Amino acid sequence: MASNPERPRRLQPEVEGFAASGVPLYYQLATLLREQIDSGKYRPGDQLQTEQELVKAYGLSRMTVRQAVGSLEKDGLIRREPGRGTFVTDQLPKFSGDLELDRSIDDLISMGQATSVELLELSQIAATRDEVRDLEVVEGSKVIRCRRLRYFKEQPYCYIVNRLPEEIGGSIPEANWCRGSVLEYIEESLGVPLQIAKQRIRATLADANLARWLQVRVGAPLLLVDYHIRSDDDRPVETARLYYRSDLYSFTLHFTRSGEEKQGKSWALKGPRFEH
């Protein structure tokens, strides 16, 4: 007898309810589900909870849940199959008007030197599909994942998830994740020259987990930064996702005119300044 096809994964939510805030509840739920899809927690083909299950899990009305799910479907992140359920699609999230900023490696290092860090998790995990792509590792290989909380003047302001190839991340002593700059250690102690840092910045909302670590309310606005570090021979060294408290951290972009740009009256983006 033929074996049954593998059933799609169904994940249960970790968050129970949302705190009252000025942010519409449907938008809070939609943002939470988008983050879970974007982070790889939900993979293509995974089945989303039913509307009734989402209502019960998050304490929201059926109309609110329907509006949130409809938003994800409109953006092509999920598809509904009559009689079967709702599933995550193969389509990556769309971002319109993204602005990629080149950030100085020295800026990243100096930020690590100027703030204190609490280590939440350091583990070796199997590479996800996104990590295979971003870190250019072989499917089925291991990567190092680190979760940390960064403080400035004794206030938590940044929740960080770092992922590195095992040959690099596995060579960093645990103590070095809690002091100074990890990038500085990679350069000076491991002898891996860093050359390229690219990042993407967008807005998001705090779910219950982020709210607890960053000491903000559920649904509070956060700045989400994804960056990718490569060596001078173009090897992936690290990917990181950082959630910043928008009340403690901001990006200031400086535009200047120079050379031919003055004649054309155009502005050139010189890069961000990071303020705490």
Short mmCIF file of C-alpha atoms in Angstrom, two decimals:
data_model
loop_
_atom_site.label_atom_id
_atom_site.label_comp_id
_atom_site.label_asym_id
_atom_site.label_seq_id
_atom_site.Cartn_x
_atom_site.Cartn_y
_atom_site.Cartn_z
CA MET A 1 0.00 0.00 0.00
CA ALA A 2 1.36 3.43 -0.92
CA SER A 3 2.44 5.53 2.00
CA ASN A 4 0.57 8.72 2.78
CA PRO A 5 2.28 11.93 1.65
CA GLU A 6 4.00 13.88 4.37
CA ARG A 7 1.53 16.17 6.10
CA PRO A 8 2.41 19.89 6.15
CA ARG A 9 3.81 21.22 9.39
CA ARG A 10 1.43 23.13 11.62
CA LEU A 11 3.05 25.43 14.12
CA GLN A 12 1.37 26.71 17.22
CA PRO A 13 1.71 30.38 18.13
CA GLU A 14 3.95 31.40 21.00
CA VAL A 15 2.15 34.67 21.69
CA GLU A 16 -1.08 34.77 23.64
CA GLY A 17 -2.96 38.00 23.13
CA PHE A 18 -1.97 41.58 22.37
CA ALA A 19 -1.76 44.54 24.68
CA ALA A 20 -3.98 47.50 23.91
CA SER A 21 -2.16 50.15 21.92
CA GLY A 22 -2.71 52.73 19.22
CA VAL A 23 -1.75 50.17 16.56
CA PRO A 24 -4.74 48.36 14.96
CA LEU A 25 -5.02 44.81 16.23
CA TYR A 26 -5.29 43.28 12.75
CA TYR A 27 -2.02 45.01 11.82
CA GLN A 28 -0.29 43.68 14.95
CA LEU A 29 -1.33 40.12 14.10
CA ALA A 30 -0.46 40.48 10.41
CA THR A 31 2.97 41.86 11.32
CA LEU A 32 3.62 39.03 13.76
CA LEU A 33 2.72 36.40 11.16
CA ARG A 34 4.81 38.17 8.50
CA GLU A 35 7.81 38.11 10.80
CA GLN A 36 7.35 34.40 11.46
CA ILE A 37 7.24 33.74 7.71
CA ASP A 38 10.14 36.08 6.94
CA SER A 39 12.33 34.61 9.69
CA GLY A 40 11.81 31.05 8.46
CA LYS A 41 9.75 29.89 11.41
CA TYR A 42 7.01 29.20 8.89
CA ARG A 43 8.41 27.58 5.75
CA PRO A 44 6.81 27.28 2.31
CA GLY A 45 4.11 24.62 2.49
CA ASP A 46 3.53 24.97 6.24
CA GLN A 47 -0.12 25.23 7.24
CA LEU A 48 -1.33 28.33 9.05
CA GLN A 49 -3.75 28.05 11.96
CA THR A 50 -7.42 28.28 11.11
CA GLU A 51 -9.20 31.55 11.78
CA GLN A 52 -10.87 30.01 14.82
CA GLU A 53 -7.51 28.82 16.20
CA LEU A 54 -6.01 32.29 15.72
CA VAL A 55 -9.03 33.86 17.44
CA LYS A 56 -8.53 31.58 20.44
CA ALA A 57 -4.74 31.88 20.53
CA TYR A 58 -4.55 35.67 20.35
CA GLY A 59 -7.83 36.72 21.95
CA LEU A 60 -8.95 38.64 18.88
CA SER A 61 -12.29 38.86 17.10
CA ARG A 62 -12.94 36.72 14.02
CA MET A 63 -13.25 39.87 11.90
CA THR A 64 -9.83 41.11 13.08
CA VAL A 65 -8.19 37.75 12.32
CA ARG A 66 -9.88 37.60 8.91
CA GLN A 67 -8.57 41.08 8.08
CA ALA A 68 -5.01 40.12 9.11
CA VAL A 69 -5.04 36.88 7.12
CA GLY A 70 -6.52 38.70 4.15
CA SER A 71 -3.62 41.15 4.24
CA LEU A 72 -1.12 38.29 4.02
CA GLU A 73 -3.04 36.68 1.19
CA LYS A 74 -3.16 39.96 -0.73
CA ASP A 75 0.64 40.18 -0.55
CA GLY A 76 1.01 36.61 -1.78
CA LEU A 77 2.54 35.22 1.42
CA ILE A 78 -0.19 32.64 1.94
CA ARG A 79 -2.79 30.84 -0.18
CA ARG A 80 -6.16 29.41 0.78
CA GLU A 81 -7.11 25.95 -0.46
CA PRO A 82 -10.83 25.20 -0.06
CA GLY A 83 -11.38 22.17 2.11
CA ARG A 84 -7.70 21.94 3.10
CA GLY A 85 -6.65 25.15 4.85
CA THR A 86 -4.27 28.07 4.49
CA PHE A 87 -0.63 27.49 3.50
CA VAL A 88 2.57 29.53 3.27
CA THR A 89 3.57 30.09 -0.36
CA ASP A 90 6.99 29.86 -2.00
CA GLN A 91 6.89 33.58 -2.69
CA LEU A 92 9.26 35.74 -0.68
CA PRO A 93 7.85 38.85 1.04
CA LYS A 94 7.67 41.87 -1.22
CA PHE A 95 9.37 45.09 -0.24
CA SER A 96 8.65 48.19 -2.29
CA GLY A 97 10.97 51.15 -2.19
CA ASP A 98 13.71 49.39 -0.23
CA LEU A 99 16.81 51.48 0.37
CA GLU A 100 20.01 49.54 0.95
CA LEU A 101 22.62 51.42 2.96
CA ASP A 102 26.31 50.61 3.04
CA ARG A 103 27.37 50.71 6.67
CA SER A 104 30.97 51.01 7.73
CA ILE A 105 32.52 47.89 9.25
CA ASP A 106 34.20 50.21 11.74
CA ASP A 107 30.80 51.58 12.77
CA LEU A 108 29.59 48.06 13.54
CA ILE A 109 32.72 47.29 15.54
CA SER A 110 32.62 50.55 17.52
CA MET A 111 28.96 49.98 18.43
CA GLY A 112 29.91 46.60 19.89
CA GLN A 113 32.64 48.22 21.95
CA ALA A 114 30.43 50.98 23.34
CA THR A 115 27.54 48.89 24.65
CA SER A 116 27.04 45.93 26.98
CA VAL A 117 25.55 42.57 26.01
CA GLU A 118 23.56 39.80 27.66
CA LEU A 119 23.86 36.37 26.05
CA LEU A 120 20.48 34.64 25.76
CA GLU A 121 21.31 31.62 23.60
CA LEU A 122 24.30 30.14 21.78
CA SER A 123 23.64 26.97 19.81
CA GLN A 124 24.56 24.88 16.80
CA ILE A 125 21.59 24.26 14.52
CA ALA A 126 20.85 22.76 11.12
CA ALA A 127 20.90 25.41 8.42
CA THR A 128 17.49 26.53 7.19
CA ARG A 129 16.79 27.15 3.53
CA ASP A 130 17.41 30.88 4.01
CA GLU A 131 20.70 30.24 5.81
CA VAL A 132 21.87 27.90 3.05
CA ARG A 133 21.23 30.76 0.63
CA ASP A 134 22.54 33.68 2.72
CA LEU A 135 25.58 31.97 4.22
CA GLU A 136 26.27 29.89 1.10
CA VAL A 137 26.65 26.69 3.09
CA VAL A 138 25.85 23.16 1.98
CA GLU A 139 22.31 21.98 2.62
CA GLY A 140 22.22 19.91 5.81
CA SER A 141 25.27 21.60 7.31
CA LYS A 142 25.38 23.28 10.72
CA VAL A 143 25.42 26.98 11.53
CA ILE A 144 25.97 28.85 14.76
CA ARG A 145 23.02 30.86 16.06
CA CYS A 146 23.37 33.40 18.83
CA ARG A 147 20.63 35.44 20.48
CA ARG A 148 21.71 38.48 22.49
CA LEU A 149 20.31 41.55 24.17
CA ARG A 150 22.29 44.78 23.89
CA TYR A 151 22.11 47.51 26.53
CA PHE A 152 22.91 51.20 26.47
CA LYS A 153 23.03 53.04 29.82
CA GLU A 154 21.51 49.96 31.49
CA GLN A 155 18.47 49.92 29.21
CA PRO A 156 17.82 47.11 26.71
CA TYR A 157 17.57 48.69 23.30
CA CYS A 158 18.44 45.95 20.78
CA TYR A 159 17.54 42.26 20.42
CA ILE A 160 19.99 40.50 18.09
CA VAL A 161 19.98 37.16 16.29
CA ASN A 162 23.34 36.32 14.69
CA ARG A 163 23.97 33.40 12.34
CA LEU A 164 27.42 32.34 11.13
CA PRO A 165 28.93 29.39 9.25
CA GLU A 166 30.08 26.74 11.72
CA GLU A 167 33.77 27.10 10.81
CA ILE A 168 33.67 30.76 11.85
CA GLY A 169 31.03 30.91 14.58
CA GLY A 170 32.25 27.70 16.20
CA SER A 171 35.69 29.27 16.68
CA ILE A 172 34.38 32.18 18.77
CA PRO A 173 34.61 31.48 22.54
CA GLU A 174 31.33 31.93 24.39
CA ALA A 175 32.82 34.70 26.53
CA ASN A 176 33.48 36.81 23.44
CA TRP A 177 29.79 36.93 22.62
CA CYS A 178 29.29 38.85 25.86
CA ARG A 179 32.04 41.44 25.61
CA GLY A 180 33.48 43.78 23.06
CA SER A 181 32.79 43.29 19.37
CA VAL A 182 32.35 39.88 17.76
CA LEU A 183 33.33 41.37 14.39
CA GLU A 184 36.56 42.67 15.88
CA TYR A 185 37.32 39.18 17.22
CA ILE A 186 36.65 37.66 13.79
CA GLU A 187 39.07 40.09 12.18
CA GLU A 188 41.85 40.20 14.76
CA SER A 189 41.76 36.74 16.34
CA LEU A 190 40.46 34.58 13.51
CA GLY A 191 42.26 36.54 10.80
CA VAL A 192 39.21 36.99 8.57
CA PRO A 193 39.36 40.47 6.96
CA LEU A 194 35.89 42.00 6.70
CA GLN A 195 35.07 44.07 3.68
CA ILE A 196 31.37 44.40 2.91
CA ALA A 197 28.42 45.17 5.17
CA LYS A 198 25.00 45.55 3.60
CA GLN A 199 21.84 46.18 5.51
CA ARG A 200 18.12 46.64 5.04
CA ILE A 201 16.01 48.73 7.38
CA ARG A 202 12.26 48.56 7.85
CA ALA A 203 9.59 49.01 10.49
CA THR A 204 7.96 46.26 12.53
CA LEU A 205 6.00 45.75 15.75
CA ALA A 206 7.01 44.00 18.96
CA ASP A 207 5.44 40.61 19.59
CA ALA A 208 5.19 39.28 23.14
CA ASN A 209 8.70 37.78 23.07
CA LEU A 210 10.38 40.97 21.82
CA ALA A 211 8.26 43.09 24.15
CA ARG A 212 9.45 41.09 27.14
CA TRP A 213 13.14 41.32 26.27
CA LEU A 214 13.11 44.97 25.18
CA GLN A 215 10.76 46.06 27.98
CA VAL A 216 8.17 47.61 25.70
CA ARG A 217 4.47 46.95 25.20
CA VAL A 218 3.24 44.39 22.69
CA GLY A 219 2.67 46.20 19.41
CA ALA A 220 5.29 48.88 20.13
CA PRO A 221 7.06 50.15 17.00
CA LEU A 222 10.55 48.77 16.39
CA LEU A 223 13.24 49.27 13.77
CA LEU A 224 14.20 46.00 12.11
CA VAL A 225 17.65 45.81 10.54
CA ASP A 226 18.99 42.86 8.54
CA TYR A 227 22.67 42.97 7.66
CA HIS A 228 25.08 40.70 5.85
CA ILE A 229 28.85 40.71 6.36
CA ARG A 230 31.30 39.30 3.82
CA SER A 231 35.07 38.90 3.85
CA ASP A 232 37.40 40.72 1.48
CA ASP A 233 37.48 37.58 -0.69
CA ASP A 234 33.65 37.71 -0.88
CA ARG A 235 32.87 34.86 1.51
CA PRO A 236 29.76 35.17 3.72
CA VAL A 237 30.84 35.68 7.32
CA GLU A 238 27.65 36.55 9.19
CA THR A 239 24.00 37.46 8.85
CA ALA A 240 22.21 39.25 11.65
CA ARG A 241 18.72 40.47 12.44
CA LEU A 242 18.46 43.32 14.92
CA TYR A 243 15.31 44.70 16.53
CA TYR A 244 15.80 48.22 17.90
CA ARG A 245 13.56 50.14 20.27
CA SER A 246 12.53 53.15 18.23
CA ASP A 247 12.25 55.31 21.35
CA LEU A 248 15.95 54.78 22.16
CA TYR A 249 17.57 54.33 18.76
CA SER A 250 17.31 56.20 15.47
CA PHE A 251 19.02 56.44 12.09
CA THR A 252 20.00 59.82 10.68
CA LEU A 253 20.74 59.89 6.95
CA HIS A 254 23.08 62.57 5.61
CA PHE A 255 22.81 63.83 2.05
CA THR A 256 25.58 66.00 0.56
CA ARG A 257 26.44 67.57 -2.77
CA SER A 258 29.84 67.06 -4.31
CA GLY A 259 31.51 67.29 -7.73
CA GLU A 260 29.21 66.64 -10.64
CA GLU A 261 26.28 66.16 -8.27
CA LYS A 262 26.39 69.89 -7.46
CA GLN A 263 26.00 70.80 -11.13
CA GLY A 264 23.07 68.46 -11.52
CA LYS A 265 21.48 69.63 -8.26
CA SER A 266 21.19 66.05 -7.09
CA TRP A 267 21.84 64.70 -3.63
CA ALA A 268 24.12 61.80 -2.75
CA LEU A 269 23.48 59.57 0.25
CA LYS A 270 26.65 59.40 2.31
CA GLY A 271 25.42 57.00 4.95
CA PRO A 272 23.65 56.80 8.29
CA ARG A 273 24.67 58.15 11.65
CA PHE A 274 23.55 55.99 14.53
CA GLU A 275 22.15 57.68 17.60
CA HIS A 276 21.20 56.22 20.98
#
